[in-house]
Amino acid sequence: MNVIYQFTFILVIFCLTSFTTKDEETKLVAKKIVTHSKYQEVTIKKSTFGITPEGEKIDSYKLKNQNGMEVDIITYGGIITDLKVPNKKGISENVVIGFKTLEEYLQPNPYVGAIIGRYANRIANGKFSLDGKEYQLTLNRPPHSLHGGEKGFNRVVWKAVEVKSGKKASLRLSYLSKDLEEGYPGNLQVCVTYTLTNENQLEVLYEATTDKETIVNLTQHSYFNLSGDFSNTILEHEVVLQSDKIVSINENGIPTGEFEWVANTPFDFRTAKKIGKEIGVKNEQLERGNGYDHCWVLNNSERGKTIVAKAYDKVSGRLLEVTTDEPGIQLYTGNFLKGNLPMRTSGFYEHRTGFCFETQHFPDSPNQSNFPTTVLIPGKKYKTKTTFTFSVN
Ligand code: GLA
């Protein structure tokens, strides 16, 4: 009897210890996987995208993370050609308007996917004064100047450097804009860094320095359609903009110098509202923009941290959230898309099949003394960051 007791006791102890060991082992393995995936690399791959008519080679860089997100950027215009993001079923699809070839990007197009500079948005009559001197910019939207002029940063070739740090990967694009290029004073050394993280964030960091007093206002002009299906318009997207007022514009899209409260107007996006809900109502500002093409003054209590804008597509479940340290955001609803730009496979991008969230300083700031300044002086650095975070809901 004693022997049987002793045997059972030893057996129980054996089983208990072996289970504990197994349990510990499982935990360790699991821990290992978690640790491993946490440090899985965001990769960058370079390829040739095309050759310009001037014989310049244009490269494409693919940044790819471990959570289904991919960003393709070309050195021409710093353009985001492709941005793949998973939907609620985990299927990654393109959520930005883009073309397949360099030839298509070289054709006139409304700033598709590009970096905008030196001055995003409009400058009235392309004129401004600095240091007692008047400057005249190229009038590419006569009688005004839009998005940096005839050959803005969207049409120049940028130098690229890959920066890898494991959990993130960046593409650092640089360009030297010479004194008086498109009429802007000062040699401006510009650097735009795109960073993709494993948390499905795309950060855009803009930096610039000058050797002469000048003005700078950079942005990114991707047209989003979170449905991933560009035969859909963006009118069903629900948008939130943390803003109480817009910069009022005249019939040429130039600020009147006044702000307009959004309360009780179609411009109120303080709580989620479909883009299409009031875009067609009779409203002077909407008529002037041909829809939404306005700069919202951001409340942005904690600059760079507060989510200032959101867009959500219910069918795919994709949610885009924006943080920025800029004072404004231009919501542009693709009002000038008119079915003449080719989609990647077949068909054309029709009216309102993409919207832009262009974080920026207010339009025409150099001529509006009550707007935050866009002046950059030698010895100071222009530095601003916008983050686009994707998730599903
Ligand atoms: C910006 C402008 C619009 C238009 C688009 C591109 O959003 O405000 O008027 O120029 O770019 O067409």
Short mmCIF file of N, CA and C in Angstrom, two decimals, residues 227-368:
data_model
loop_
_atom_site.label_atom_id
_atom_site.label_comp_id
_atom_site.label_asym_id
_atom_site.label_seq_id
_atom_site.Cartn_x
_atom_site.Cartn_y
_atom_site.Cartn_z
N SER A 227 -12.33 53.50 -50.32
CA SER A 227 -13.05 52.29 -50.74
C SER A 227 -12.12 51.37 -51.51
N GLY A 228 -11.05 51.95 -52.07
CA GLY A 228 -10.13 51.14 -52.86
C GLY A 228 -10.69 50.83 -54.25
N ASP A 229 -11.90 51.33 -54.52
CA ASP A 229 -12.53 51.10 -55.82
C ASP A 229 -12.81 52.48 -56.41
N PHE A 230 -12.02 52.82 -57.43
CA PHE A 230 -12.09 54.19 -57.96
C PHE A 230 -13.26 54.41 -58.91
N SER A 231 -14.12 53.39 -59.03
CA SER A 231 -15.35 53.66 -59.78
C SER A 231 -16.39 54.25 -58.82
N ASN A 232 -16.05 54.25 -57.53
CA ASN A 232 -16.92 54.91 -56.53
C ASN A 232 -16.50 56.37 -56.37
N THR A 233 -17.47 57.25 -56.12
CA THR A 233 -17.09 58.62 -55.73
C THR A 233 -16.73 58.58 -54.24
N ILE A 234 -16.27 59.72 -53.73
CA ILE A 234 -15.92 59.79 -52.30
C ILE A 234 -17.08 60.38 -51.49
N LEU A 235 -18.23 60.55 -52.14
CA LEU A 235 -19.34 61.25 -51.48
C LEU A 235 -19.91 60.50 -50.27
N GLU A 236 -19.69 59.18 -50.24
CA GLU A 236 -20.19 58.38 -49.11
C GLU A 236 -19.21 58.36 -47.93
N HIS A 237 -18.00 58.88 -48.14
CA HIS A 237 -17.03 58.90 -47.03
C HIS A 237 -17.54 59.82 -45.93
N GLU A 238 -17.37 59.39 -44.70
CA GLU A 238 -17.72 60.25 -43.56
C GLU A 238 -16.47 61.00 -43.12
N VAL A 239 -16.61 62.30 -42.95
CA VAL A 239 -15.45 63.12 -42.61
C VAL A 239 -15.68 63.86 -41.30
N VAL A 240 -14.60 64.01 -40.55
CA VAL A 240 -14.61 64.87 -39.36
C VAL A 240 -13.47 65.88 -39.52
N LEU A 241 -13.75 67.15 -39.27
CA LEU A 241 -12.70 68.18 -39.27
C LEU A 241 -12.82 68.96 -37.97
N GLN A 242 -11.76 68.94 -37.17
CA GLN A 242 -11.80 69.63 -35.87
C GLN A 242 -11.56 71.11 -36.09
N SER A 243 -12.60 71.79 -36.52
CA SER A 243 -12.45 73.18 -36.90
C SER A 243 -13.78 73.91 -36.75
N ASP A 244 -13.73 75.13 -36.25
CA ASP A 244 -14.94 75.94 -36.08
C ASP A 244 -15.13 76.96 -37.19
N LYS A 245 -14.09 77.18 -38.01
CA LYS A 245 -14.23 78.21 -39.05
C LYS A 245 -13.36 77.91 -40.27
N ILE A 246 -13.80 78.46 -41.39
CA ILE A 246 -13.01 78.31 -42.62
C ILE A 246 -12.48 79.68 -43.05
N VAL A 247 -11.49 79.63 -43.93
CA VAL A 247 -10.98 80.84 -44.56
C VAL A 247 -11.93 81.12 -45.73
N SER A 248 -12.68 82.23 -45.67
CA SER A 248 -13.63 82.56 -46.74
C SER A 248 -12.88 82.92 -48.00
N ILE A 249 -13.43 82.50 -49.14
CA ILE A 249 -12.76 82.82 -50.41
C ILE A 249 -13.67 83.63 -51.33
N ASN A 250 -13.05 84.39 -52.24
CA ASN A 250 -13.83 85.10 -53.24
C ASN A 250 -14.06 84.18 -54.45
N GLU A 251 -14.62 84.72 -55.53
CA GLU A 251 -14.95 83.85 -56.67
C GLU A 251 -13.72 83.29 -57.38
N ASN A 252 -12.53 83.78 -57.05
CA ASN A 252 -11.29 83.22 -57.63
C ASN A 252 -10.54 82.31 -56.67
N GLY A 253 -11.18 81.97 -55.56
CA GLY A 253 -10.54 81.09 -54.60
C GLY A 253 -9.53 81.81 -53.72
N ILE A 254 -9.52 83.14 -53.77
CA ILE A 254 -8.57 83.94 -52.97
C ILE A 254 -9.24 84.34 -51.65
N PRO A 255 -8.53 84.20 -50.52
CA PRO A 255 -9.12 84.59 -49.23
C PRO A 255 -9.61 86.04 -49.23
N THR A 256 -10.79 86.23 -48.63
CA THR A 256 -11.32 87.59 -48.51
C THR A 256 -10.68 88.29 -47.31
N GLY A 257 -9.98 87.51 -46.49
CA GLY A 257 -9.39 88.06 -45.26
C GLY A 257 -10.27 87.79 -44.05
N GLU A 258 -11.49 87.32 -44.34
CA GLU A 258 -12.45 87.02 -43.26
C GLU A 258 -12.47 85.51 -43.01
N PHE A 259 -12.93 85.17 -41.81
CA PHE A 259 -13.18 83.76 -41.51
C PHE A 259 -14.69 83.59 -41.42
N GLU A 260 -15.15 82.36 -41.70
CA GLU A 260 -16.60 82.13 -41.62
C GLU A 260 -16.85 80.97 -40.66
N TRP A 261 -17.72 81.19 -39.68
CA TRP A 261 -18.03 80.12 -38.72
C TRP A 261 -18.74 78.98 -39.46
N VAL A 262 -18.41 77.74 -39.08
CA VAL A 262 -19.01 76.60 -39.80
C VAL A 262 -20.39 76.24 -39.27
N ALA A 263 -20.69 76.67 -38.04
CA ALA A 263 -21.97 76.30 -37.42
C ALA A 263 -23.13 76.66 -38.34
N ASN A 264 -24.03 75.71 -38.52
CA ASN A 264 -25.21 75.88 -39.38
C ASN A 264 -24.88 76.14 -40.85
N THR A 265 -23.74 75.63 -41.29
CA THR A 265 -23.40 75.73 -42.72
C THR A 265 -22.98 74.33 -43.19
N PRO A 266 -22.89 74.13 -44.51
CA PRO A 266 -22.43 72.83 -45.03
C PRO A 266 -20.98 72.55 -44.68
N PHE A 267 -20.28 73.54 -44.11
CA PHE A 267 -18.86 73.37 -43.78
C PHE A 267 -18.64 72.80 -42.37
N ASP A 268 -19.75 72.49 -41.71
CA ASP A 268 -19.63 71.96 -40.35
C ASP A 268 -19.36 70.46 -40.38
N PHE A 269 -18.12 70.08 -40.11
CA PHE A 269 -17.72 68.67 -40.04
C PHE A 269 -17.21 68.35 -38.63
N ARG A 270 -17.73 69.11 -37.63
CA ARG A 270 -17.22 68.88 -36.27
C ARG A 270 -17.64 67.54 -35.74
N THR A 271 -18.78 67.02 -36.27
CA THR A 271 -19.10 65.61 -36.02
C THR A 271 -19.22 64.94 -37.38
N ALA A 272 -19.03 63.62 -37.39
CA ALA A 272 -18.94 62.88 -38.66
C ALA A 272 -20.12 63.17 -39.58
N LYS A 273 -19.78 63.48 -40.84
CA LYS A 273 -20.81 63.76 -41.84
C LYS A 273 -20.31 63.27 -43.19
N LYS A 274 -21.24 62.73 -43.99
CA LYS A 274 -20.85 62.29 -45.33
C LYS A 274 -20.48 63.49 -46.18
N ILE A 275 -19.41 63.37 -46.96
CA ILE A 275 -18.98 64.47 -47.83
C ILE A 275 -20.13 64.91 -48.73
N GLY A 276 -20.90 63.91 -49.20
CA GLY A 276 -21.96 64.20 -50.17
C GLY A 276 -23.21 64.81 -49.56
N LYS A 277 -23.31 64.81 -48.22
CA LYS A 277 -24.58 65.20 -47.61
C LYS A 277 -25.03 66.62 -48.01
N GLU A 278 -24.12 67.57 -47.97
CA GLU A 278 -24.53 68.95 -48.24
C GLU A 278 -23.72 69.62 -49.33
N ILE A 279 -22.92 68.80 -50.06
CA ILE A 279 -22.03 69.39 -51.06
C ILE A 279 -22.82 70.10 -52.17
N GLY A 280 -24.07 69.68 -52.35
CA GLY A 280 -24.86 70.24 -53.44
C GLY A 280 -25.82 71.34 -53.03
N VAL A 281 -25.83 71.71 -51.75
CA VAL A 281 -26.81 72.71 -51.33
C VAL A 281 -26.40 74.11 -51.82
N LYS A 282 -27.38 75.00 -51.84
CA LYS A 282 -27.08 76.35 -52.33
C LYS A 282 -26.33 77.12 -51.23
N ASN A 283 -25.10 77.48 -51.55
CA ASN A 283 -24.26 78.17 -50.58
C ASN A 283 -23.16 78.89 -51.36
N GLU A 284 -22.98 80.15 -51.06
CA GLU A 284 -22.04 80.97 -51.83
C GLU A 284 -20.61 80.41 -51.81
N GLN A 285 -20.14 80.01 -50.61
CA GLN A 285 -18.78 79.48 -50.51
C GLN A 285 -18.64 78.17 -51.31
N LEU A 286 -19.66 77.32 -51.25
CA LEU A 286 -19.60 76.07 -52.02
C LEU A 286 -19.56 76.36 -53.52
N GLU A 287 -20.33 77.37 -53.94
CA GLU A 287 -20.33 77.73 -55.37
C GLU A 287 -18.94 78.22 -55.79
N ARG A 288 -18.32 79.01 -54.92
CA ARG A 288 -17.00 79.57 -55.24
C ARG A 288 -15.93 78.48 -55.33
N GLY A 289 -16.09 77.40 -54.58
CA GLY A 289 -15.10 76.33 -54.60
C GLY A 289 -15.49 75.21 -55.55
N ASN A 290 -16.62 75.33 -56.21
CA ASN A 290 -17.17 74.23 -57.02
C ASN A 290 -17.38 72.98 -56.19
N GLY A 291 -17.64 73.18 -54.91
CA GLY A 291 -17.74 72.08 -53.96
C GLY A 291 -16.81 72.46 -52.81
N TYR A 292 -16.33 71.48 -52.06
CA TYR A 292 -15.37 71.80 -51.00
C TYR A 292 -13.98 71.97 -51.59
N ASP A 293 -13.42 73.14 -51.44
CA ASP A 293 -12.05 73.43 -51.85
C ASP A 293 -11.63 74.61 -50.99
N HIS A 294 -11.60 74.37 -49.68
CA HIS A 294 -11.43 75.44 -48.70
C HIS A 294 -10.44 75.03 -47.63
N CYS A 295 -9.91 76.04 -46.97
CA CYS A 295 -8.98 75.81 -45.88
C CYS A 295 -9.72 75.96 -44.54
N TRP A 296 -9.76 74.88 -43.79
CA TRP A 296 -10.39 74.91 -42.46
C TRP A 296 -9.34 75.33 -41.44
N VAL A 297 -9.71 76.20 -40.54
CA VAL A 297 -8.80 76.66 -39.49
C VAL A 297 -8.86 75.62 -38.37
N LEU A 298 -7.76 74.96 -38.13
CA LEU A 298 -7.79 73.83 -37.18
C LEU A 298 -7.77 74.30 -35.73
N ASN A 299 -8.60 73.66 -34.91
CA ASN A 299 -8.56 73.97 -33.48
C ASN A 299 -7.25 73.47 -32.90
N ASN A 300 -6.92 72.21 -33.27
CA ASN A 300 -5.59 71.64 -33.01
C ASN A 300 -5.00 72.00 -31.65
N SER A 301 -5.72 71.64 -30.57
CA SER A 301 -5.29 72.05 -29.24
C SER A 301 -3.87 71.60 -28.92
N GLU A 302 -3.56 70.35 -29.29
CA GLU A 302 -2.19 69.88 -29.03
C GLU A 302 -1.54 69.59 -30.37
N ARG A 303 -0.95 70.60 -30.94
CA ARG A 303 -0.39 70.51 -32.29
C ARG A 303 0.48 69.28 -32.49
N GLY A 304 0.16 68.50 -33.51
CA GLY A 304 0.96 67.32 -33.80
C GLY A 304 0.42 66.08 -33.11
N LYS A 305 -0.48 66.27 -32.13
CA LYS A 305 -1.01 65.13 -31.38
C LYS A 305 -2.51 64.98 -31.58
N THR A 306 -3.22 66.11 -31.59
CA THR A 306 -4.67 66.08 -31.76
C THR A 306 -5.01 65.54 -33.15
N ILE A 307 -6.00 64.65 -33.21
CA ILE A 307 -6.45 64.20 -34.53
C ILE A 307 -7.32 65.31 -35.10
N VAL A 308 -6.85 65.94 -36.16
CA VAL A 308 -7.54 67.11 -36.69
C VAL A 308 -8.54 66.76 -37.79
N ALA A 309 -8.32 65.63 -38.45
CA ALA A 309 -9.21 65.24 -39.54
C ALA A 309 -9.31 63.73 -39.60
N LYS A 310 -10.51 63.27 -39.99
CA LYS A 310 -10.74 61.84 -40.15
C LYS A 310 -11.56 61.62 -41.40
N ALA A 311 -11.35 60.47 -42.03
CA ALA A 311 -12.23 60.06 -43.13
C ALA A 311 -12.46 58.57 -42.95
N TYR A 312 -13.70 58.15 -43.19
CA TYR A 312 -14.07 56.76 -42.95
C TYR A 312 -14.94 56.25 -44.08
N ASP A 313 -14.58 55.08 -44.58
CA ASP A 313 -15.41 54.43 -45.60
C ASP A 313 -16.03 53.19 -44.96
N LYS A 314 -17.34 53.20 -44.83
CA LYS A 314 -18.05 52.16 -44.09
C LYS A 314 -17.90 50.78 -44.74
N VAL A 315 -17.99 50.71 -46.06
CA VAL A 315 -17.98 49.41 -46.75
C VAL A 315 -16.66 48.69 -46.53
N SER A 316 -15.55 49.38 -46.76
CA SER A 316 -14.24 48.73 -46.60
C SER A 316 -13.82 48.73 -45.13
N GLY A 317 -14.40 49.62 -44.34
CA GLY A 317 -14.02 49.75 -42.93
C GLY A 317 -12.77 50.58 -42.74
N ARG A 318 -12.21 51.12 -43.81
CA ARG A 318 -10.94 51.87 -43.68
C ARG A 318 -11.18 53.24 -43.04
N LEU A 319 -10.28 53.55 -42.11
CA LEU A 319 -10.34 54.83 -41.41
C LEU A 319 -8.99 55.52 -41.57
N LEU A 320 -9.04 56.80 -41.93
CA LEU A 320 -7.81 57.59 -42.04
C LEU A 320 -7.88 58.71 -41.01
N GLU A 321 -6.83 58.86 -40.23
CA GLU A 321 -6.78 59.92 -39.22
C GLU A 321 -5.53 60.76 -39.46
N VAL A 322 -5.68 62.06 -39.30
CA VAL A 322 -4.57 62.97 -39.61
C VAL A 322 -4.17 63.78 -38.38
N THR A 323 -2.87 63.84 -38.13
CA THR A 323 -2.34 64.79 -37.13
C THR A 323 -1.36 65.70 -37.85
N THR A 324 -1.24 66.92 -37.38
CA THR A 324 -0.34 67.87 -38.03
C THR A 324 -0.02 69.01 -37.07
N ASP A 325 1.07 69.73 -37.36
CA ASP A 325 1.32 70.93 -36.56
C ASP A 325 0.98 72.18 -37.37
N GLU A 326 0.36 71.98 -38.53
CA GLU A 326 -0.04 73.12 -39.37
C GLU A 326 -1.32 73.76 -38.82
N PRO A 327 -1.54 75.05 -39.12
CA PRO A 327 -2.77 75.68 -38.63
C PRO A 327 -4.01 75.40 -39.47
N GLY A 328 -3.83 74.85 -40.69
CA GLY A 328 -5.00 74.65 -41.55
C GLY A 328 -4.97 73.34 -42.32
N ILE A 329 -6.14 73.01 -42.86
CA ILE A 329 -6.22 71.85 -43.77
C ILE A 329 -7.17 72.21 -44.90
N GLN A 330 -6.71 71.98 -46.13
CA GLN A 330 -7.58 72.20 -47.29
C GLN A 330 -8.25 70.87 -47.59
N LEU A 331 -9.58 70.86 -47.50
CA LEU A 331 -10.31 69.68 -47.97
C LEU A 331 -10.73 70.00 -49.39
N TYR A 332 -10.21 69.22 -50.32
CA TYR A 332 -10.53 69.41 -51.73
C TYR A 332 -11.21 68.13 -52.20
N THR A 333 -12.39 68.25 -52.77
CA THR A 333 -13.18 67.05 -53.05
C THR A 333 -13.15 66.61 -54.52
N GLY A 334 -12.02 66.88 -55.16
CA GLY A 334 -11.85 66.39 -56.54
C GLY A 334 -12.85 67.01 -57.51
N ASN A 335 -13.15 68.31 -57.26
CA ASN A 335 -14.18 68.98 -58.06
C ASN A 335 -13.78 69.17 -59.52
N PHE A 336 -12.46 69.15 -59.77
CA PHE A 336 -12.00 69.36 -61.15
C PHE A 336 -11.64 68.05 -61.85
N LEU A 337 -11.84 66.92 -61.19
CA LEU A 337 -11.61 65.64 -61.87
C LEU A 337 -12.78 65.49 -62.84
N LYS A 338 -12.45 65.19 -64.10
CA LYS A 338 -13.56 65.17 -65.04
C LYS A 338 -13.51 64.00 -66.03
N GLY A 339 -12.93 62.90 -65.60
CA GLY A 339 -13.00 61.69 -66.42
C GLY A 339 -12.02 61.66 -67.58
N ASN A 340 -10.93 62.44 -67.48
CA ASN A 340 -9.95 62.39 -68.58
C ASN A 340 -8.58 61.85 -68.14
N LEU A 341 -8.48 61.42 -66.88
CA LEU A 341 -7.21 60.87 -66.41
C LEU A 341 -7.36 59.35 -66.28
N PRO A 342 -6.42 58.61 -66.87
CA PRO A 342 -6.57 57.15 -66.92
C PRO A 342 -6.33 56.47 -65.57
N MET A 343 -7.19 55.53 -65.25
CA MET A 343 -6.98 54.72 -64.04
C MET A 343 -5.87 53.72 -64.34
N ARG A 344 -5.44 52.98 -63.33
CA ARG A 344 -4.30 52.09 -63.52
C ARG A 344 -4.61 50.94 -64.48
N THR A 345 -5.80 50.38 -64.40
CA THR A 345 -6.12 49.25 -65.28
C THR A 345 -6.93 49.73 -66.48
N SER A 346 -8.21 50.02 -66.26
CA SER A 346 -8.98 50.59 -67.36
C SER A 346 -9.94 51.61 -66.79
N GLY A 347 -10.45 52.45 -67.66
CA GLY A 347 -11.38 53.49 -67.21
C GLY A 347 -10.66 54.76 -66.82
N PHE A 348 -11.44 55.75 -66.38
CA PHE A 348 -10.91 57.08 -66.08
C PHE A 348 -11.40 57.55 -64.72
N TYR A 349 -10.59 58.40 -64.09
CA TYR A 349 -10.99 58.95 -62.79
C TYR A 349 -12.07 60.01 -63.01
N GLU A 350 -13.25 59.73 -62.53
CA GLU A 350 -14.38 60.62 -62.75
C GLU A 350 -14.46 61.66 -61.63
N HIS A 351 -15.39 62.60 -61.85
CA HIS A 351 -15.67 63.68 -60.91
C HIS A 351 -15.81 63.14 -59.47
N ARG A 352 -15.03 63.73 -58.57
CA ARG A 352 -15.14 63.41 -57.14
C ARG A 352 -14.89 61.95 -56.79
N THR A 353 -13.88 61.37 -57.44
CA THR A 353 -13.50 60.00 -57.06
C THR A 353 -12.28 60.00 -56.14
N GLY A 354 -11.87 61.20 -55.70
CA GLY A 354 -10.77 61.29 -54.74
C GLY A 354 -10.90 62.60 -53.98
N PHE A 355 -10.44 62.60 -52.72
CA PHE A 355 -10.42 63.85 -51.96
C PHE A 355 -9.01 64.05 -51.40
N CYS A 356 -8.63 65.32 -51.17
CA CYS A 356 -7.30 65.61 -50.61
C CYS A 356 -7.46 66.22 -49.23
N PHE A 357 -6.56 65.84 -48.35
CA PHE A 357 -6.43 66.47 -47.04
C PHE A 357 -5.08 67.18 -47.07
N GLU A 358 -5.06 68.45 -47.50
CA GLU A 358 -3.79 69.17 -47.67
C GLU A 358 -3.53 70.02 -46.44
N THR A 359 -2.69 69.51 -45.53
CA THR A 359 -2.35 70.28 -44.33
C THR A 359 -1.43 71.43 -44.74
N GLN A 360 -1.67 72.62 -44.21
CA GLN A 360 -0.93 73.79 -44.69
C GLN A 360 -1.19 75.04 -43.87
N HIS A 361 -0.42 76.11 -44.18
CA HIS A 361 -0.77 77.44 -43.71
C HIS A 361 -1.87 77.97 -44.63
N PHE A 362 -2.49 79.07 -44.24
CA PHE A 362 -3.63 79.55 -45.02
C PHE A 362 -3.19 80.11 -46.37
N PRO A 363 -4.10 80.01 -47.36
CA PRO A 363 -3.77 80.56 -48.68
C PRO A 363 -3.50 82.05 -48.59
N ASP A 364 -2.66 82.52 -49.48
CA ASP A 364 -2.37 83.95 -49.62
C ASP A 364 -1.87 84.61 -48.32
N SER A 365 -1.30 83.84 -47.41
CA SER A 365 -0.81 84.42 -46.14
C SER A 365 0.14 85.61 -46.35
N PRO A 366 1.03 85.56 -47.37
CA PRO A 366 1.97 86.69 -47.52
C PRO A 366 1.27 88.03 -47.73
N ASN A 367 -0.02 87.99 -48.16
CA ASN A 367 -0.74 89.25 -48.37
C ASN A 367 -1.84 89.49 -47.34
N GLN A 368 -1.88 88.66 -46.31
CA GLN A 368 -2.94 88.79 -45.30
C GLN A 368 -2.27 88.92 -43.94
#
